[in-house]
Every structure is written in C-alpha cells, then in structure tokens.
C-alpha cells in the first residue's frame, strides 16, 4: 500500500491528484471541526467563568446583607440599639 492506494493501480498523476484532493478535503473538514470545537470550548469556558463570578458575587452580597444589621450602612457605623442612652463602662 502506497498512501492507501493499492499497488496494482496505475499511479498516474491524475489518480494521485484525485487521491491527494480527497485527503486534503478530509483534512479541511477535520480542521474545520477542530477549529469550531476549540472556539465553542473557549467561549463555554468564558461564559462558565463569568457565571461562577456572578454567583460568588451574589453569595457575598447576600452574606453581607445578613451579617450587617438593618440600620447599619457600613461596617464602621455602630449598630442601632433600642435604648438611646449613651453607653458607659461603669461596673
């Protein structure tokens, strides 16, 4: 077997040209499939990454919303208490 052609065939330039054209056509199809599978895989990774980022961000926001008191806007402010008397450290 020479390039997949039986030896008893006459290896004329036309036969060889047709054979190479068929191989090139198959290679083009496989390259096309490989290229588009890489493109689709790349974009699925990008979209999956951003979905993870958005999900994590919403989880952090929900956690911050739960841990901060309702009247407290930032972590530096004092939480509101029911009695408005000033706090003292007297024992």
mmCIF file with all atom_site columns, C-alpha atoms in Angstrom:
data_model
loop_
_atom_site.group_PDB
_atom_site.id
_atom_site.type_symbol
_atom_site.label_atom_id
_atom_site.label_alt_id
_atom_site.label_comp_id
_atom_site.label_asym_id
_atom_site.label_entity_id
_atom_site.label_seq_id
_atom_site.pdbx_PDB_ins_code
_atom_site.Cartn_x
_atom_site.Cartn_y
_atom_site.Cartn_z
_atom_site.occupancy
_atom_site.B_iso_or_equiv
_atom_site.pdbx_formal_charge
_atom_site.auth_seq_id
_atom_site.auth_comp_id
_atom_site.auth_asym_id
_atom_site.auth_atom_id
_atom_site.pdbx_PDB_model_num
ATOM 1  C CA . UNK A 1 1  ? 0.000   0.000  0.000   1.00 0.00 ? 1  UNK A CA 1
ATOM 2  C CA . UNK A 1 2  ? 1.355   3.349  -1.022  1.00 0.00 ? 2  UNK A CA 1
ATOM 3  C CA . UNK A 1 3  ? -0.580  6.273  0.510   1.00 0.00 ? 3  UNK A CA 1
ATOM 4  C CA . UNK A 1 4  ? -3.584  3.980  0.801   1.00 0.00 ? 4  UNK A CA 1
ATOM 5  C CA . UNK A 1 5  ? -3.597  3.195  -2.936  1.00 0.00 ? 5  UNK A CA 1
ATOM 6  C CA . UNK A 1 6  ? -3.365  -0.447 -3.983  1.00 0.00 ? 6  UNK A CA 1
ATOM 7  C CA . UNK A 1 7  ? -0.080  -1.294 -5.681  1.00 0.00 ? 7  UNK A CA 1
ATOM 8  C CA . UNK A 1 8  ? -1.696  -2.793 -8.765  1.00 0.00 ? 8  UNK A CA 1
ATOM 9  C CA . UNK A 1 9  ? -3.268  0.556  -9.631  1.00 0.00 ? 9  UNK A CA 1
ATOM 10 C CA . UNK A 1 10 ? -1.506  2.696  -12.139 1.00 0.00 ? 10 UNK A CA 1
ATOM 11 C CA . UNK A 1 11 ? -0.128  5.639  -10.175 1.00 0.00 ? 11 UNK A CA 1
ATOM 12 C CA . UNK A 1 12 ? -0.771  8.248  -12.835 1.00 0.00 ? 12 UNK A CA 1
ATOM 13 C CA . UNK A 1 13 ? -0.631  11.942 -11.968 1.00 0.00 ? 13 UNK A CA 1
ATOM 14 C CA . UNK A 1 14 ? -4.420  12.155 -12.298 1.00 0.00 ? 14 UNK A CA 1
ATOM 15 C CA . UNK A 1 15 ? -5.026  9.299  -9.826  1.00 0.00 ? 15 UNK A CA 1
ATOM 16 C CA . UNK A 1 16 ? -2.500  10.763 -7.404  1.00 0.00 ? 16 UNK A CA 1
ATOM 17 C CA . UNK A 1 17 ? -4.028  14.241 -7.759  1.00 0.00 ? 17 UNK A CA 1
ATOM 18 C CA . UNK A 1 18 ? -7.527  12.910 -7.075  1.00 0.00 ? 18 UNK A CA 1
ATOM 19 C CA . UNK A 1 19 ? -6.296  10.950 -4.068  1.00 0.00 ? 19 UNK A CA 1
ATOM 20 C CA . UNK A 1 20 ? -4.473  13.926 -2.598  1.00 0.00 ? 20 UNK A CA 1
ATOM 21 C CA . UNK A 1 21 ? -7.509  16.120 -3.210  1.00 0.00 ? 21 UNK A CA 1
ATOM 22 C CA . UNK A 1 22 ? -9.651  13.659 -1.237  1.00 0.00 ? 22 UNK A CA 1
ATOM 23 C CA . UNK A 1 23 ? -7.107  13.623 1.604   1.00 0.00 ? 23 UNK A CA 1
ATOM 24 C CA . UNK A 1 24 ? -6.940  17.420 1.573   1.00 0.00 ? 24 UNK A CA 1
ATOM 25 C CA . UNK A 1 25 ? -10.724 17.654 1.638   1.00 0.00 ? 25 UNK A CA 1
ATOM 26 C CA . UNK A 1 26 ? -10.864 15.297 4.631   1.00 0.00 ? 26 UNK A CA 1
ATOM 27 C CA . UNK A 1 27 ? -8.153  17.322 6.354   1.00 0.00 ? 27 UNK A CA 1
ATOM 28 C CA . UNK A 1 28 ? -10.071 20.535 5.723   1.00 0.00 ? 28 UNK A CA 1
ATOM 29 C CA . UNK A 1 29 ? -13.195 19.050 7.257   1.00 0.00 ? 29 UNK A CA 1
ATOM 30 C CA . UNK A 1 30 ? -11.281 17.800 10.294  1.00 0.00 ? 30 UNK A CA 1
ATOM 31 C CA . UNK A 1 31 ? -9.546  21.181 10.666  1.00 0.00 ? 31 UNK A CA 1
ATOM 32 C CA . UNK A 1 32 ? -12.928 22.907 10.413  1.00 0.00 ? 32 UNK A CA 1
ATOM 33 C CA . UNK A 1 33 ? -14.378 20.645 13.119  1.00 0.00 ? 33 UNK A CA 1
ATOM 34 C CA . UNK A 1 34 ? -11.297 21.084 15.305  1.00 0.00 ? 34 UNK A CA 1
ATOM 35 C CA . UNK A 1 35 ? -11.363 24.876 14.907  1.00 0.00 ? 35 UNK A CA 1
ATOM 36 C CA . UNK A 1 36 ? -15.041 25.228 15.784  1.00 0.00 ? 36 UNK A CA 1
ATOM 37 C CA . UNK A 1 37 ? -14.785 22.798 18.693  1.00 0.00 ? 37 UNK A CA 1
ATOM 38 C CA . UNK A 1 38 ? -11.948 24.935 20.085  1.00 0.00 ? 38 UNK A CA 1
ATOM 39 C CA . UNK A 1 39 ? -13.993 28.125 19.594  1.00 0.00 ? 39 UNK A CA 1
ATOM 40 C CA . UNK A 1 40 ? -17.066 26.630 21.273  1.00 0.00 ? 40 UNK A CA 1
ATOM 41 C CA . UNK A 1 41 ? -14.963 25.200 24.105  1.00 0.00 ? 41 UNK A CA 1
ATOM 42 C CA . UNK A 1 42 ? -13.251 28.539 24.658  1.00 0.00 ? 42 UNK A CA 1
ATOM 43 C CA . UNK A 1 43 ? -16.496 30.504 24.850  1.00 0.00 ? 43 UNK A CA 1
ATOM 44 C CA . UNK A 1 44 ? -18.147 27.915 27.083  1.00 0.00 ? 44 UNK A CA 1
ATOM 45 C CA . UNK A 1 45 ? -15.211 28.300 29.498  1.00 0.00 ? 45 UNK A CA 1
ATOM 46 C CA . UNK A 1 46 ? -15.507 32.101 29.370  1.00 0.00 ? 46 UNK A CA 1
ATOM 47 C CA . UNK A 1 47 ? -19.265 32.022 29.999  1.00 0.00 ? 47 UNK A CA 1
ATOM 48 C CA . UNK A 1 48 ? -18.873 29.433 32.758  1.00 0.00 ? 48 UNK A CA 1
ATOM 49 C CA . UNK A 1 49 ? -16.204 31.545 34.416  1.00 0.00 ? 49 UNK A CA 1
ATOM 50 C CA . UNK A 1 50 ? -18.433 34.625 34.430  1.00 0.00 ? 50 UNK A CA 1
ATOM 51 C CA . UNK A 1 51 ? -21.383 32.616 35.765  1.00 0.00 ? 51 UNK A CA 1
ATOM 52 C CA . UNK A 1 52 ? -19.159 31.487 38.642  1.00 0.00 ? 52 UNK A CA 1
ATOM 53 C CA . UNK A 1 53 ? -18.032 35.066 39.278  1.00 0.00 ? 53 UNK A CA 1
ATOM 54 C CA . UNK A 1 54 ? -21.631 36.356 39.278  1.00 0.00 ? 54 UNK A CA 1
ATOM 55 C CA . UNK A 1 55 ? -22.766 33.516 41.545  1.00 0.00 ? 55 UNK A CA 1
ATOM 56 C CA . UNK A 1 56 ? -19.951 34.109 44.003  1.00 0.00 ? 56 UNK A CA 1
ATOM 57 C CA . UNK A 1 57 ? -20.604 37.855 43.974  1.00 0.00 ? 57 UNK A CA 1
ATOM 58 C CA . UNK A 1 58 ? -24.301 37.352 44.754  1.00 0.00 ? 58 UNK A CA 1
ATOM 59 C CA . UNK A 1 59 ? -23.368 34.918 47.538  1.00 0.00 ? 59 UNK A CA 1
ATOM 60 C CA . UNK A 1 60 ? -21.028 37.500 49.087  1.00 0.00 ? 60 UNK A CA 1
ATOM 61 C CA . UNK A 1 61 ? -23.678 40.209 48.789  1.00 0.00 ? 61 UNK A CA 1
ATOM 62 C CA . UNK A 1 62 ? -26.285 38.012 50.466  1.00 0.00 ? 62 UNK A CA 1
ATOM 63 C CA . UNK A 1 63 ? -23.831 37.166 53.240  1.00 0.00 ? 63 UNK A CA 1
ATOM 64 C CA . UNK A 1 64 ? -23.029 40.838 53.816  1.00 0.00 ? 64 UNK A CA 1
ATOM 65 C CA . UNK A 1 65 ? -26.716 41.682 53.832  1.00 0.00 ? 65 UNK A CA 1
ATOM 66 C CA . UNK A 1 66 ? -27.375 39.060 56.509  1.00 0.00 ? 66 UNK A CA 1
ATOM 67 C CA . UNK A 1 67 ? -24.406 39.879 58.727  1.00 0.00 ? 67 UNK A CA 1
ATOM 68 C CA . UNK A 1 68 ? -24.881 43.650 58.762  1.00 0.00 ? 68 UNK A CA 1
ATOM 69 C CA . UNK A 1 69 ? -27.698 44.982 60.899  1.00 0.00 ? 69 UNK A CA 1
ATOM 70 C CA . UNK A 1 70 ? -30.595 46.537 59.046  1.00 0.00 ? 70 UNK A CA 1
ATOM 71 C CA . UNK A 1 71 ? -29.883 50.063 60.264  1.00 0.00 ? 71 UNK A CA 1
ATOM 72 C CA . UNK A 1 72 ? -26.161 49.731 59.764  1.00 0.00 ? 72 UNK A CA 1
ATOM 73 C CA . UNK A 1 73 ? -24.974 51.016 56.396  1.00 0.00 ? 73 UNK A CA 1
ATOM 74 C CA . UNK A 1 74 ? -21.283 50.205 56.665  1.00 0.00 ? 74 UNK A CA 1
ATOM 75 C CA . UNK A 1 75 ? -19.094 48.121 58.903  1.00 0.00 ? 75 UNK A CA 1
ATOM 76 C CA . UNK A 1 76 ? -17.728 51.255 60.643  1.00 0.00 ? 76 UNK A CA 1
ATOM 77 C CA . UNK A 1 77 ? -21.076 52.522 61.927  1.00 0.00 ? 77 UNK A CA 1
ATOM 78 C CA . UNK A 1 78 ? -22.382 51.446 65.299  1.00 0.00 ? 78 UNK A CA 1
ATOM 79 C CA . UNK A 1 79 ? -25.471 49.242 65.199  1.00 0.00 ? 79 UNK A CA 1
ATOM 80 C CA . UNK A 1 80 ? -28.677 50.885 66.358  1.00 0.00 ? 80 UNK A CA 1
ATOM 81 C CA . UNK A 1 81 ? -29.864 49.942 69.828  1.00 0.00 ? 81 UNK A CA 1
ATOM 82 C CA . UNK A 1 82 ? -33.319 50.220 71.292  1.00 0.00 ? 82 UNK A CA 1
ATOM 83 C CA . UNK A 1 83 ? -32.306 52.372 74.228  1.00 0.00 ? 83 UNK A CA 1
ATOM 84 C CA . UNK A 1 84 ? -30.814 55.696 73.230  1.00 0.00 ? 84 UNK A CA 1
ATOM 85 C CA . UNK A 1 85 ? -28.818 56.149 76.462  1.00 0.00 ? 85 UNK A CA 1
ATOM 86 C CA . UNK A 1 86 ? -25.060 56.556 75.981  1.00 0.00 ? 86 UNK A CA 1
ATOM 87 C CA . UNK A 1 87 ? -23.013 53.525 76.834  1.00 0.00 ? 87 UNK A CA 1
ATOM 88 C CA . UNK A 1 88 ? -20.766 53.621 79.880  1.00 0.00 ? 88 UNK A CA 1
ATOM 89 C CA . UNK A 1 89 ? -18.154 51.193 81.069  1.00 0.00 ? 89 UNK A CA 1
ATOM 90 C CA . UNK A 1 90 ? -19.051 51.639 84.764  1.00 0.00 ? 90 UNK A CA 1
ATOM 91 C CA . UNK A 1 91 ? -19.310 48.423 86.733  1.00 0.00 ? 91 UNK A CA 1
#
